[in-house]
Structure formats: C-alpha cells, structure tokens
Coordinates of C-alpha atoms and ligand atoms in Angstrom, one line a residue:
X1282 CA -5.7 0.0 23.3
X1283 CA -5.2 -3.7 23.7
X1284 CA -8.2 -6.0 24.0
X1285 CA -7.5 -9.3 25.6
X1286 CA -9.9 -12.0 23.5
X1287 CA -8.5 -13.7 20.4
X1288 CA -10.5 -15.1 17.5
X1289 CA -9.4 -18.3 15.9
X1290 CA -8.5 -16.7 12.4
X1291 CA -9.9 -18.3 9.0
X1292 CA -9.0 -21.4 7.1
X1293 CA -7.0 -20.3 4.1
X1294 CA -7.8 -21.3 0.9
X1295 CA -5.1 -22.1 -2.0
X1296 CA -5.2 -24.1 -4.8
X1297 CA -3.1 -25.2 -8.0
X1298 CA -3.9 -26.7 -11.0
X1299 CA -2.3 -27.5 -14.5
X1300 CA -1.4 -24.2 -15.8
X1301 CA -3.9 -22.3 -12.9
X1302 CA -2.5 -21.0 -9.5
X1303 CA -5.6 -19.9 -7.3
X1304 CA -3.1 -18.3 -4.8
X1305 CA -4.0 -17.8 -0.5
X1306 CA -7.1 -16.0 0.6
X1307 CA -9.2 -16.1 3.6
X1308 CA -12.3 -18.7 3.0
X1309 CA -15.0 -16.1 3.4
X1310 CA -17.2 -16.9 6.8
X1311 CA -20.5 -19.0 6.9
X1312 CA -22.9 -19.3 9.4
X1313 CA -25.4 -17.1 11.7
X1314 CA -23.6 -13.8 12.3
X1315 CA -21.6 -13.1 15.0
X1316 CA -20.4 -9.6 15.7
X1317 CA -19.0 -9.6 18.7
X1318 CA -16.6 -12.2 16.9
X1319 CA -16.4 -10.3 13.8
X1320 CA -15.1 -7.1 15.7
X1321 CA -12.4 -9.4 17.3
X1322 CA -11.5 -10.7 14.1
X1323 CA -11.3 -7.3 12.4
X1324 CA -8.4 -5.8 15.0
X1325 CA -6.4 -8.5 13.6
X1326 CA -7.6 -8.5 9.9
X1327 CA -9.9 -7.3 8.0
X1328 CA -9.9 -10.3 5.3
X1329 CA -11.2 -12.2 7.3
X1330 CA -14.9 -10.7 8.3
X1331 CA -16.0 -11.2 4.1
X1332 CA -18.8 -13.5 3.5
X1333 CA -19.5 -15.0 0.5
X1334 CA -21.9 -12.2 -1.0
X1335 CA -19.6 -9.4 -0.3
X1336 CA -17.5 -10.3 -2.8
X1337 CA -20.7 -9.6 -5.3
X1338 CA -22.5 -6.8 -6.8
X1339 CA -23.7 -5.3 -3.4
X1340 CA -23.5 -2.0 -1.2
X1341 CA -24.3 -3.4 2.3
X1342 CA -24.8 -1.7 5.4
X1343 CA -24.8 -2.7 9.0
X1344 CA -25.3 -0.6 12.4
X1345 CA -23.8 -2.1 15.4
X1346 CA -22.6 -0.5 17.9
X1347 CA -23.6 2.7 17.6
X1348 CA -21.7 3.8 13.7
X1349 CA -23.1 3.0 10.2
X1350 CA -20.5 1.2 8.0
X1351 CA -21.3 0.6 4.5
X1352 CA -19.1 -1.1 2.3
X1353 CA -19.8 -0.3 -1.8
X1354 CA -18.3 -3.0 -4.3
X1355 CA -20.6 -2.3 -7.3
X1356 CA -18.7 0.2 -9.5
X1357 CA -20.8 3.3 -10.4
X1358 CA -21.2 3.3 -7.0
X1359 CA -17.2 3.5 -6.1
X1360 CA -17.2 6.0 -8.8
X1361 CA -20.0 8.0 -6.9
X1362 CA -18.2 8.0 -3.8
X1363 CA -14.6 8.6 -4.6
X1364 CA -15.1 10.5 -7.9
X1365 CA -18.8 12.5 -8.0
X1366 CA -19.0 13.2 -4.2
X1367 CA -15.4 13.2 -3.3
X1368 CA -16.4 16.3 -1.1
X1369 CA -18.9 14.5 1.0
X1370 CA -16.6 11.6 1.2
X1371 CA -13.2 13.0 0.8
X1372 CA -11.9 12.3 4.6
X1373 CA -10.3 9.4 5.8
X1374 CA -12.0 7.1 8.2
X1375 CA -10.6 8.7 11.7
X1376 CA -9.1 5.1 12.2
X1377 CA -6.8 5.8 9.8
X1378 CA -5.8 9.1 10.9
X1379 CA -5.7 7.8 14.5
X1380 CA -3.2 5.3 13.5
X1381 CA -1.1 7.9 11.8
X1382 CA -1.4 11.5 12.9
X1383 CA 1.4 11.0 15.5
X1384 CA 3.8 10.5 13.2
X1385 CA 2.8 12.0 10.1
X1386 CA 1.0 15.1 11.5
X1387 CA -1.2 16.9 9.4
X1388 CA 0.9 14.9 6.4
X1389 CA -1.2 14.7 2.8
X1390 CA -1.9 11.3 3.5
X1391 CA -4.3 11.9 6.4
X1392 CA -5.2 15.8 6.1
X1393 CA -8.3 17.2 4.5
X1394 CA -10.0 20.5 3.3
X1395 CA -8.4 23.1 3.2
X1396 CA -4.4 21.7 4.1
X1397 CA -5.2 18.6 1.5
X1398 CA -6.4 21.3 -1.6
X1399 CA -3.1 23.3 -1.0
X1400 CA -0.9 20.5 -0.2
X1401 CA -2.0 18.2 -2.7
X1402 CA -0.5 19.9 -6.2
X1403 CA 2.2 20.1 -4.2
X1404 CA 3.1 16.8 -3.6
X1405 CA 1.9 15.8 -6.5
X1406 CA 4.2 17.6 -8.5
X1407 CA 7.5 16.4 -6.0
X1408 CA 6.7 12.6 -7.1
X1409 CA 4.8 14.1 -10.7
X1410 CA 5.8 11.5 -13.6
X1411 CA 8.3 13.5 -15.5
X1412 CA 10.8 13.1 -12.1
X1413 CA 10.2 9.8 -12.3
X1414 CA 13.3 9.0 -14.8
X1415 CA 15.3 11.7 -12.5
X1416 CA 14.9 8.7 -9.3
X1417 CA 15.2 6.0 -11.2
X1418 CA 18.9 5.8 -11.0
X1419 CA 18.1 5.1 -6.8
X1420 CA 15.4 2.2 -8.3
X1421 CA 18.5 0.9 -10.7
X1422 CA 21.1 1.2 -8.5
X1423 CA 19.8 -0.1 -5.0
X1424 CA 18.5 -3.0 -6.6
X1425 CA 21.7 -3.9 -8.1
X1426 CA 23.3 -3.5 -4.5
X1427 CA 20.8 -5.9 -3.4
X1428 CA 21.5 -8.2 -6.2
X1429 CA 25.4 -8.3 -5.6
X1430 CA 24.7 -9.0 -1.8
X1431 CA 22.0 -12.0 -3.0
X1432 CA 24.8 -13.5 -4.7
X1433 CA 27.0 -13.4 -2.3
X1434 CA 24.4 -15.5 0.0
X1435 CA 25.6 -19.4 0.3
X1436 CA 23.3 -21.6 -1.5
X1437 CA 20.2 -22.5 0.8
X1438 CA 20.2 -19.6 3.1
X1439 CA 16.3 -18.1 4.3
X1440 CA 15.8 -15.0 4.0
X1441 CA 12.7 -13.5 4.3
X1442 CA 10.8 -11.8 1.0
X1443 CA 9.1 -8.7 3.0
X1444 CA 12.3 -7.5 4.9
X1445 CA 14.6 -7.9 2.0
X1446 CA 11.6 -6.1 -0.3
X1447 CA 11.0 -3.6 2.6
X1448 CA 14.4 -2.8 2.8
X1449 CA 15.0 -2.5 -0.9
X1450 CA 12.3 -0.2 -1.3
X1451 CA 13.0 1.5 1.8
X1452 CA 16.1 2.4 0.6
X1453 CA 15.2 4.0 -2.6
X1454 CA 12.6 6.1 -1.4
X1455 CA 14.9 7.6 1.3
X1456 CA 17.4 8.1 -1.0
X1457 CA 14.7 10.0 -3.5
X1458 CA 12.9 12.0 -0.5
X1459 CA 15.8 12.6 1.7
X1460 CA 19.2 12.6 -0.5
X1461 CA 22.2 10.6 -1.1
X1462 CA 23.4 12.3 1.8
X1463 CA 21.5 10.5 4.7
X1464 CA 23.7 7.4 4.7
X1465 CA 22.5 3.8 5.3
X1466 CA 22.9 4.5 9.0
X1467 CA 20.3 7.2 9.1
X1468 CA 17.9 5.4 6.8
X1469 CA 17.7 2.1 8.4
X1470 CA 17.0 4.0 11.4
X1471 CA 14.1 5.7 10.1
X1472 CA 13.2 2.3 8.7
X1473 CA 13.1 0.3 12.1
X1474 CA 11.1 3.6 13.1
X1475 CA 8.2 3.0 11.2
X1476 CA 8.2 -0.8 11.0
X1477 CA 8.0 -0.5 14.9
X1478 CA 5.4 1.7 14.7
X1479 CA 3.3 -0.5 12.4
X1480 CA 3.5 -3.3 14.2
X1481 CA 1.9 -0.7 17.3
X1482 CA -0.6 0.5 15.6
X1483 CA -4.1 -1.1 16.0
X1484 CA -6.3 -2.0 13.0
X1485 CA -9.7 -1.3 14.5
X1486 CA -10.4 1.9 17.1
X1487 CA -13.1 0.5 18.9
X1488 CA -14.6 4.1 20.3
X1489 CA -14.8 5.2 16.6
X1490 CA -17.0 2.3 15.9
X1491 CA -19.3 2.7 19.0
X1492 CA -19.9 6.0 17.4
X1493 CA -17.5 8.6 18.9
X1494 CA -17.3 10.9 16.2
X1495 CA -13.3 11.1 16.3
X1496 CA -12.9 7.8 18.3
X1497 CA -9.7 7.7 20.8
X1498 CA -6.5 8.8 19.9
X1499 CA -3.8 6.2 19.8
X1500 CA -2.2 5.9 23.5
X1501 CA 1.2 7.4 23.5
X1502 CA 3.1 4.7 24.9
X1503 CA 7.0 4.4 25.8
X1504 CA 7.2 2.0 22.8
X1505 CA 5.0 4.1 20.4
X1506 CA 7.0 7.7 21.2
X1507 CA 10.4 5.6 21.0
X1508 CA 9.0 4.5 17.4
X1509 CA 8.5 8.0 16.4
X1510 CA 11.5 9.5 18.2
X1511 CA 13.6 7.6 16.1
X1512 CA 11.9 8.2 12.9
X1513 CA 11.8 12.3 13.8
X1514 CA 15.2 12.7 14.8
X1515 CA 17.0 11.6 11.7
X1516 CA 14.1 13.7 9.4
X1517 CA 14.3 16.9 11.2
X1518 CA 18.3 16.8 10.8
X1519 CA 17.3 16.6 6.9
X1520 CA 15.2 19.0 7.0
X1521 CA 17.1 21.4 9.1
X1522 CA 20.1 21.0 7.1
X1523 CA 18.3 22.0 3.7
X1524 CA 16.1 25.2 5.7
X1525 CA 20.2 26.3 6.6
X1526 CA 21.0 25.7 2.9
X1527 CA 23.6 22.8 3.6
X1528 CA 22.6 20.2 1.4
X1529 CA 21.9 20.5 -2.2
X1530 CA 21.5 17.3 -3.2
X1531 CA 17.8 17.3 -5.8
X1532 CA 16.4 15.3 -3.3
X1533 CA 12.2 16.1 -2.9
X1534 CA 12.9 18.0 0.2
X1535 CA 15.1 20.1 -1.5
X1536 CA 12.2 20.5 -4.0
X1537 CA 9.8 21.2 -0.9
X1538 CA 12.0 23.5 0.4
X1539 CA 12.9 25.2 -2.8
X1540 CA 9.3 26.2 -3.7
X1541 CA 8.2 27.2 -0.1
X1542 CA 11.6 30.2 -0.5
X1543 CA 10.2 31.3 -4.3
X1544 CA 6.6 31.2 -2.7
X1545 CA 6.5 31.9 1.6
X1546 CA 2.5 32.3 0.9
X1547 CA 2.6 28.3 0.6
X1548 CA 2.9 28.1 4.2
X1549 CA 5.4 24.7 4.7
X1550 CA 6.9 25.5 7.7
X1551 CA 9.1 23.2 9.1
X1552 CA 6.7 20.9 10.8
X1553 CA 4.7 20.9 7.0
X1554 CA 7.8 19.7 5.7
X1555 CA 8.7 17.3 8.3
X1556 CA 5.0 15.9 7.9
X1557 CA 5.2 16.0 3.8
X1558 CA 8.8 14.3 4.4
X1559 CA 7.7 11.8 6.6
X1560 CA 3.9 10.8 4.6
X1561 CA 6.0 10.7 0.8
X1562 CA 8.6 7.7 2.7
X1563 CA 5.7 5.9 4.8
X1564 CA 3.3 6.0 1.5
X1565 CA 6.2 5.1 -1.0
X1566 CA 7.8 2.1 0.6
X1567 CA 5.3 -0.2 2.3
X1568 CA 3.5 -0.6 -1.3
X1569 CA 5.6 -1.2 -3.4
X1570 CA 7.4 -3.7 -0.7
X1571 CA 4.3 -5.6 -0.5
X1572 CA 4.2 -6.0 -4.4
X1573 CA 6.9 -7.2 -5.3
X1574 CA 6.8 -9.7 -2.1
X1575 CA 3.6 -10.7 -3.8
X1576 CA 5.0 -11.0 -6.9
X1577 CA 7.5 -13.6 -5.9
X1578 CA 5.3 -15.5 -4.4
X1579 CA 3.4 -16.0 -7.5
X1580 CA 5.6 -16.3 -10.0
X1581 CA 7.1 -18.9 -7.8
X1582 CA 4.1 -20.9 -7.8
X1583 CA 3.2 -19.7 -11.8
X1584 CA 6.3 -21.1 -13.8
X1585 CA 4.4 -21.2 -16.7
X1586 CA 4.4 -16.8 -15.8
X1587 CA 7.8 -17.1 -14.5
X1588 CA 9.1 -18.2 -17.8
X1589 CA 7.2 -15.1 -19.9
X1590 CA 8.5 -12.6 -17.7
X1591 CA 12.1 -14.4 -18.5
X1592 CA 11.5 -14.6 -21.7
X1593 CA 10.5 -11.1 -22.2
X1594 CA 13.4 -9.6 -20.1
X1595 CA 16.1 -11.7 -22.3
X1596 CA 14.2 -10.2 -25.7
X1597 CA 14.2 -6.9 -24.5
X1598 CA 16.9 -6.4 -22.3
X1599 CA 20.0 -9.3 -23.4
X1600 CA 22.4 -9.6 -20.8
X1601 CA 22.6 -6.3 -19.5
X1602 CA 20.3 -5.2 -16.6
X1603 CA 17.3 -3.5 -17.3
X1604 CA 17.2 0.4 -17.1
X1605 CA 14.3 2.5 -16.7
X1606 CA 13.9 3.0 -20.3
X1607 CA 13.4 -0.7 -20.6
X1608 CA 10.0 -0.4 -19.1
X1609 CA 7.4 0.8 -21.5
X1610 CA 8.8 -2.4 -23.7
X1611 CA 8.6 -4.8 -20.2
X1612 CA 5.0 -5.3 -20.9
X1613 CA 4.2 -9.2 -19.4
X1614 CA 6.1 -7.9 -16.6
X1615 CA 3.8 -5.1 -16.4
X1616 CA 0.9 -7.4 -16.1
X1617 CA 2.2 -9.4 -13.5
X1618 CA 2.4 -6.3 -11.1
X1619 CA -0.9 -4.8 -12.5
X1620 CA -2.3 -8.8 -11.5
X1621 CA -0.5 -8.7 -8.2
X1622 CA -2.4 -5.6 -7.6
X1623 CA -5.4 -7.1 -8.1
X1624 CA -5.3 -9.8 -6.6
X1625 CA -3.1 -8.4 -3.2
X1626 CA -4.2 -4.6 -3.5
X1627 CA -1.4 -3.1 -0.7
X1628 CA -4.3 -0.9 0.8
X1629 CA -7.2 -3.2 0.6
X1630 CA -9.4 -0.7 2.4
X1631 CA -10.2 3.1 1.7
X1632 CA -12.0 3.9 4.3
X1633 CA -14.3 7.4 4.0
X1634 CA -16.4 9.1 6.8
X1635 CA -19.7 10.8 5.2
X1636 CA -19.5 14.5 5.8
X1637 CA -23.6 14.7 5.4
X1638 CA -26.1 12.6 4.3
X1639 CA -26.5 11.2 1.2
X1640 CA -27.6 7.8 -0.6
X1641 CA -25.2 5.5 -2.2
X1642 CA -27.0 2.1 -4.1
X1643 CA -29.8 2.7 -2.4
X1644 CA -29.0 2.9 1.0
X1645 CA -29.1 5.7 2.8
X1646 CA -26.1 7.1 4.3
X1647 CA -25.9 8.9 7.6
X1648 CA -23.7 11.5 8.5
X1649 CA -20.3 10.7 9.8
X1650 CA -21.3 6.6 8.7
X1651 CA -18.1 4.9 7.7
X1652 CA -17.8 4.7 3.8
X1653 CA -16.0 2.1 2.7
X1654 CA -14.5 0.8 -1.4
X1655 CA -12.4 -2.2 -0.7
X1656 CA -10.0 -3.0 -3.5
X1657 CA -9.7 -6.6 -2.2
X1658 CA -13.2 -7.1 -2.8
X1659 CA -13.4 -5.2 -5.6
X1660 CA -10.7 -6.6 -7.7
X1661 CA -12.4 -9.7 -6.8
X1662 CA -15.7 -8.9 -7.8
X1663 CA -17.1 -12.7 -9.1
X1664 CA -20.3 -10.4 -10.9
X1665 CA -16.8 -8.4 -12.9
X1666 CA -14.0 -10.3 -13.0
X1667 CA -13.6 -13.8 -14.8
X1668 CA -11.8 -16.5 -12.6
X1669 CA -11.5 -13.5 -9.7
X1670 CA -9.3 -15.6 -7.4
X1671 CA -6.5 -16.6 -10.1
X1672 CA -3.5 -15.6 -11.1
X1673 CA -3.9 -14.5 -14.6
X1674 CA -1.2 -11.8 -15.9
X1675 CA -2.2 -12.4 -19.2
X1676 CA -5.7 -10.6 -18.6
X1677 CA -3.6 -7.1 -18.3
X1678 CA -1.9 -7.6 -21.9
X1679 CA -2.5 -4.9 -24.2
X1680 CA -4.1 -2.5 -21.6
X1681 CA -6.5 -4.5 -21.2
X1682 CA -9.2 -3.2 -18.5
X1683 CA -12.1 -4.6 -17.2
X1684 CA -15.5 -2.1 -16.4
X1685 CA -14.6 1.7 -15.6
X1686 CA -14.1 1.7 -11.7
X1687 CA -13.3 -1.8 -10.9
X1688 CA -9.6 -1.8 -10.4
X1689 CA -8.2 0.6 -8.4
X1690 CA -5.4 -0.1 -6.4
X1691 CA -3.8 3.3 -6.5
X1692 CA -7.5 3.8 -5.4
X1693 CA -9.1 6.8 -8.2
X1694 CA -10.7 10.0 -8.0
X1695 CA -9.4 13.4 -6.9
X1696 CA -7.3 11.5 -4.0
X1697 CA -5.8 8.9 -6.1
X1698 CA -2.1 7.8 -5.1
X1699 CA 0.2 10.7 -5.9
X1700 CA 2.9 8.5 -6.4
X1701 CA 1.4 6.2 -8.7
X1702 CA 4.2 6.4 -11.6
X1703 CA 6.8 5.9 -9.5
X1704 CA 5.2 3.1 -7.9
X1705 CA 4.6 0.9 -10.4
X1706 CA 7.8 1.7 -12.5
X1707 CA 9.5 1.0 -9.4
X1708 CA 8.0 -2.5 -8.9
X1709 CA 8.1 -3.4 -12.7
X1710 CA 11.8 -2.2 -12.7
X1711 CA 13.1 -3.6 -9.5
X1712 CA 11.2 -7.0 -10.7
X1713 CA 13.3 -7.2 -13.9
X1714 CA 16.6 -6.2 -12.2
X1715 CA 16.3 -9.4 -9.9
X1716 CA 13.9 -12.1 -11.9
X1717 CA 16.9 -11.7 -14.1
X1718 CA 19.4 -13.1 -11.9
X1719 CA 17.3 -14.8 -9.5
X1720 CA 14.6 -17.2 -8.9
X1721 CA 12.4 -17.0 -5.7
X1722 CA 11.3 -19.8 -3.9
X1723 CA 9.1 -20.2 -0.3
X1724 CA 10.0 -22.6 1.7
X1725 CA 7.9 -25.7 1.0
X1726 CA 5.2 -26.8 3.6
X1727 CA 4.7 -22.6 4.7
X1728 CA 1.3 -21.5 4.9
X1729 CA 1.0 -18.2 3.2
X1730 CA -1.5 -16.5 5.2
X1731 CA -2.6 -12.6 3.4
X1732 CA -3.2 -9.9 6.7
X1733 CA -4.7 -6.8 6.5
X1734 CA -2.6 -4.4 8.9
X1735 CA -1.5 -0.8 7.7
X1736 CA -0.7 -2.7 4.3
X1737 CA -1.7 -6.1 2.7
X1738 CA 1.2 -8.2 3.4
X1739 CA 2.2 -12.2 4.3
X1740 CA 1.6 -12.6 8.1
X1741 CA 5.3 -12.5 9.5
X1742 CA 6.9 -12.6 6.1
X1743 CA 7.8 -15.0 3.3
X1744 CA 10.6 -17.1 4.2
X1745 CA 12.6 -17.4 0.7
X1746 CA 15.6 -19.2 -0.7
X1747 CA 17.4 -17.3 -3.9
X1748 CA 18.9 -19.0 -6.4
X1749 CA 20.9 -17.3 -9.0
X1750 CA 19.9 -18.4 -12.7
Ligands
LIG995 C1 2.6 0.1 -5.9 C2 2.8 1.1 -5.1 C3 1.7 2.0 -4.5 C4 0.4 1.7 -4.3 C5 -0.4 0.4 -4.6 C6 -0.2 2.9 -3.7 C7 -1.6 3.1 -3.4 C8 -2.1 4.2 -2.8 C9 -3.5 4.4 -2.5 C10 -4.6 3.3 -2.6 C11 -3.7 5.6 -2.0 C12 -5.0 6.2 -1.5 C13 -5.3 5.8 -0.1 C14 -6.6 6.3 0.4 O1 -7.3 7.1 -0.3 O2 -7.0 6.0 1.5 C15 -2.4 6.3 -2.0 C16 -2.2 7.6 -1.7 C17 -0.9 8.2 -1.7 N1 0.2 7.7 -2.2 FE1 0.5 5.8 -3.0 N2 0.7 3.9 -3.6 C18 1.9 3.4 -4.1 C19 3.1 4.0 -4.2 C20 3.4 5.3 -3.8 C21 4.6 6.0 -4.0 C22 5.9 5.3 -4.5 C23 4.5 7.3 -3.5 C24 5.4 8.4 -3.4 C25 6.6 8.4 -4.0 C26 3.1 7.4 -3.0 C27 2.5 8.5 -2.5 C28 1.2 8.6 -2.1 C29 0.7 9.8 -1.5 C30 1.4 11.1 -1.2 C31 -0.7 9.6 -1.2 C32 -1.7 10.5 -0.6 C33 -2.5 11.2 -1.7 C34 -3.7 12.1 -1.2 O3 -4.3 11.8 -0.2 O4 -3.9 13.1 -1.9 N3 2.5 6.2 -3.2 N4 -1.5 5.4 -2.6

C-alpha cells in the first residue's frame, strides 16, 4: 500500500582522516520522540529510526500501535533468540514474508515448521561447501567476461557499481541454480524480474504493526504480477525441462530434481522446486551484489587498504587471475569483505515474530511481539566493538573475532545463511579477479547515502569510473 507523507530523511555522516575512513551512516536521531515520523521514516529505511543508545548494550521495547517490537543488541541475548529458543523465534516477521511469498511461495527463505525442517538439509546440501569449488568456474569465468567488457569501456565512462555488481552476481548464480543452458537472454529477464519487484515491494506493512497478527498481503498490482510473470515464466521452462529429463547440465535444479526421483517421499513437487529455484537466486545474488558494491566504495576511499589487497593479490597470485584455490591464501582480502560485512551487513534486519511468551534481557515478550537482532547495530555495538564506525580490515587478520554472537551477517543459529560458503568465496574471489585489473572510483562530490530496502545497498547506486591498472 502507498502512503502519501514523506519524511525528510537523516543527515549523513562521513568522515576521513589520515590513515582512518569513517565511511556514510545515518546520524542517529535526537530529540523528543516522534512516532508518527518514525513509522514514515521506517517505510523508506530503517537506518534511519536508530538513536544514539541503540547502538549500545540494550534490548529495548516499545508498543505503539497496537504490536510489541523489541530490538536485542546485547549478545547472549542474540544468542538466546536465534540460537537457544530458535523454536519460539524461528519465523520470520510476516513483513518479510509479505514482501516475498508471491514470488517465492512457500521458498526456504520465508517458510517455517514443518516445510523449513524438511526443506532445510535440503538446500543446504545444494549450496553445501564441498560444491562450492564445482561453481566456482561460473564465479571465475563471469567475472572475467565482466573484466574484458570493463576494458573495453573508454576512459571516463560512469557506470554504476550496484548494476554492474548486480549483474555480475546475477549472472553466476543463474548460471549455478539454473544451468549454462538458460542463456543471457533468459537470465537478464529473470533479473529485471526481481529488481522490479524490489523496487515494489514496501519496507514496512503498516496492518502488521497495528497488530494484525498476519498484517495485509502485498496488493497484487498490474506492475507487481508483470514483475513476477516475468521471473516465473523463464523458471518454470527450467524446471520443466529437467522434470522431462532434457537438460543435464549439474546445475542445483538438476540436484533438486535428482534427489526428489531417488526419494518421491521428499515431496518437491514442481511448485517446491520452482519456490526452492526461485529463493536459492533471490538469496544468492542481492548479497553478495551489495558487498562487493560496498567494497569498492571503501577501498576507494581506503588507499592505504587498497594497496594491501594489491599487494597481497601480486604475492599470491603474479600475473595470472586468481582461481578459487587462491582464496584460503587471499587473507587481507578476506578481511576487507568480512569488514564490509560489518560495517554494511546486506540484511541489516532479522526480523522474528514470538510464537509464545517469553523474556529476553529482561523484558518481557508477548506473543506474536516482533523480535528483532539487527546486524547493523550489532556490528556497531560502541559497548563491543573498538572504533565501530571505521573501516578497519586489519581487525579480521588472523581470524580474529570479537565476543561470541556479535558478528553475524550470515545471521547464526539453526537458520543461518545456507549459502554462506559460496557467498563469501564468491565476493573474496570476484574482488581479486577485478581489484587486479581495475581501480574503482565514485564520482567526486556524490553523497553516498546507505538504505535499508530488501537489502543494504547505496540509495540509487554508486556512480563509478574504472580504470585499468
Ligand atoms: C555475502 C553474501 C550473503 C549474505 C551476507 C547472506 C546473508 C544471509 C542471512 C543474514 C540470512 C538469514 C536471513 C534471516 O534469518 O532473516 C540468509 C539466509 C539464506 N541464504 Fe544467504 N547470504 C549470502 C549469500 C547467499 C548465497 C550465495 C546463497 C545461495 C547460494 C544464500 C542462500 C541463503 C538461503 C537459502 C537462506 C535461507 C536459510 C534458511 O532460512 O534456512 N545466501 N542469508
């Protein structure tokens, strides 16, 4: 539902020193509370409706309009909720399967109970770690098309950092969950699907808040079906085309499909495919997008990083292009990513609705309340983290971790990212490939402003220039 008032959003705050790089965040509001404002706010952004103290040791609580929402930052406490009583807290906020049950259906992203406990090993064992080597030729080799067409780019030319790292990512993922065979056709069609339907999908459901217990589902507009239409079609040819044994191709529906014909008990029908299909390409591309887009912005404005991760690609890698064996030995590139996660977690918000009640920091917790960790505050807890709003790769060297439970951006617990090794290999690897040949510059003078939509990402891009090295 559109709502016609607009907030004026906040002032953003980014500094640079002599060797420091305190990169763009939201200055956290001030002032008497206003939460007619801070609802307006929120449908935009979530950054922006922190105060100061939220970004402490706290579990805080409000009840407005009808819902509890509690938002936990002090770790044992994230660790009760998403580890100890992931079965009271186990489903996702009904905003955030509003926003995506009509296109990923009863997907693992969004399901629960029983479909999430069978589906989950599953999955799981599609995008497992030992298969991560067996689609890291599509990480090595779509990167390296994206590299020749880079240099092919006259000297100058914008391009913007979130399409080009959308795309790239995009690319491999289809490639991994749907074949070789789809063609670039196909998949930039299922691409424009789903970045159409992101940019339809509201951030806050405002009849969930007022305390309808499943708040209202997301009005099927023209726009909206066209979105998913487009995104259905070319997935259900995929799919169709394995179930009639036409494709063989060791793609992860071909995985899916395998398993469900050595076991029909498992019950993935067609739809539980499509839906599987369809949650594995809108989980695995947005993320790592928005890393690496975050990544360039940093480094860019980090030279003293820039030139480690250099460095450390020349030692290990010479002239050639790094592989995916290259990465256990990439290790200050690893940091950068593990940083970038920390300080740009690409969902900043996991979002939990309270099956019963309970009592979490010493608040008590309502049924159905909304349940919230928020990596962004979390990974800038000031009471945890030293400096919290800098850039600091070198933090991560030699797996280096701060308190159990305060960095989570794969989030933790029995519903922690399934894809999490192909993730980050995939950023750290497609990093390499280009910080090799290229540097990454924004344009000068833009303001870099972090919003909080499906995934943490530069409000309408980063406008880039590329310059080969
Ligand atoms: C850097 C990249 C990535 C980040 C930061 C990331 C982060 C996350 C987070 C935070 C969740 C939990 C969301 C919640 O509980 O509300 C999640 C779930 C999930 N992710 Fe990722 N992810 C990344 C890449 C991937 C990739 C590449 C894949 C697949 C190849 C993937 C597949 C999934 C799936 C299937 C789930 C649902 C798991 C469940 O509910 O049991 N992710 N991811």
């Amino acid at each position: 539902m559109r709502f016609p008032f607009r907030v004026d959003p906040p002032r953003i705050i980014e500094t640079r020193g002599d060797g420091t790089f305190e990169p763009a965040r939201p200055e956290p509001l001030s002032g008497p509370r206003d939460y007619l404002k801070l609802f307006l706010r929120a449908r935009h952004d979530y950054l922006g409706v922190f105060r100061g103290g939220d970004y402490g040791n706290r579990v805080s609580q409000m009840q407005k309009f009808g819902r509890q929402l509690v938002i936990v930052n002090i770790p044992e406490e994230v660790k009760y909720v998403l580890a100890t009583r992931h079965d009271n807290f186990e489903r996702k906020s009904p905003q955030m399967r509003r926003a995506l049950e009509c296109l990923l259906g009863d997907g693992l992203f969004i399901s629960d109970g029983e479909t999430w406990k069978r589906r989950r090993p599953l999955v799981s064992d599609i995008v497992h770690k030992n298969r991560v080597p067996q689609f890291a030729r599509h990480m090595e080799e779509v990167t390296l098309d994206l590299a020749r067409r880079w240099d092919t780019l006259p000297e100058g030319t914008v391009i913007d950092a979130m399409a080009e790292m959308g795309g790239l990512t995009a690319e491999i993922i289809a490639r991994a969950v749907f074949g070789d065979d789809i063609g670039p056709e196909a998949a930039s069609e299922v691409v424009a699907g789903f970045t159409s339907y992101q940019g339809l999908v509201d951030n806050i459901n405002l009849a969930y808040v007022a305390g309808f217990d499943d708040g209202w589902p997301m009005l099927r507009t023209p726009r909206l079906r066209r979105a998913i239409g487009r995104v259905s079609r070319v997935i259900d040819r995929v799919v169709t085309n394995h179930l009639e044994g036409r494709s063989r191709d060791g793609s992860m529906i071909e995985l899916l499909v395998r398993r469900q014909q050595k076991n029909p008990n498992l019950g993935l029908d067609r739809d539980a495919l499509r839906n599987e299909a369809a949650t594995i390409f809108m989980a695995g591309h947005e993320t790592t997008a928005a890393v690496l887009t975050w990544a360039w912005y940093l480094l860019a404005n980090a030279p003293w990083a820039e030139a480690a991760v250099h460095a450390e690609i020349e030692r290990v890698c010479g002239a050639r292009a790094p592989t995916v064996d290259d990465v256990p030995r990439l290790d200050y590139c690893r940091a950068v990513v593990e940083e970038t996660l920390r300080l740009y977690p690409p969902v900043p918000l996991l979002g939990r609705q309270a099956r019963e009640a309970d009592r979490v920091g010493g608040i008590d917790i309502l049924p159905a309340a909304l349940v919230t960790v928020s990596p962004w505050l979390l990974h800038r807890n000031h009471d945890v983290w030293d400096r919290p709003h800098h850039f600091v790769p070198e933090r991560f060297l030699g797996g280096w971790r701060p308190v159990p439970y305060s960095y989570i951006p794969f989030a933790i617990g029995p519903r922690i990212c399934a894809g999490l090794q192909f993730g980050l290999t995939e950023a750290i690897l497609c990093m390499a490939i280009l910080a090799q040949r290229f540097t990454v510059r924004p344009l000068a003078g833009i303001e870099v402003r972090p919003a909080s939509r499906l995934t943490l990402r530069p409000q309408g891009g980063l406008r880039v220039t590329v310059h080969p090295r």
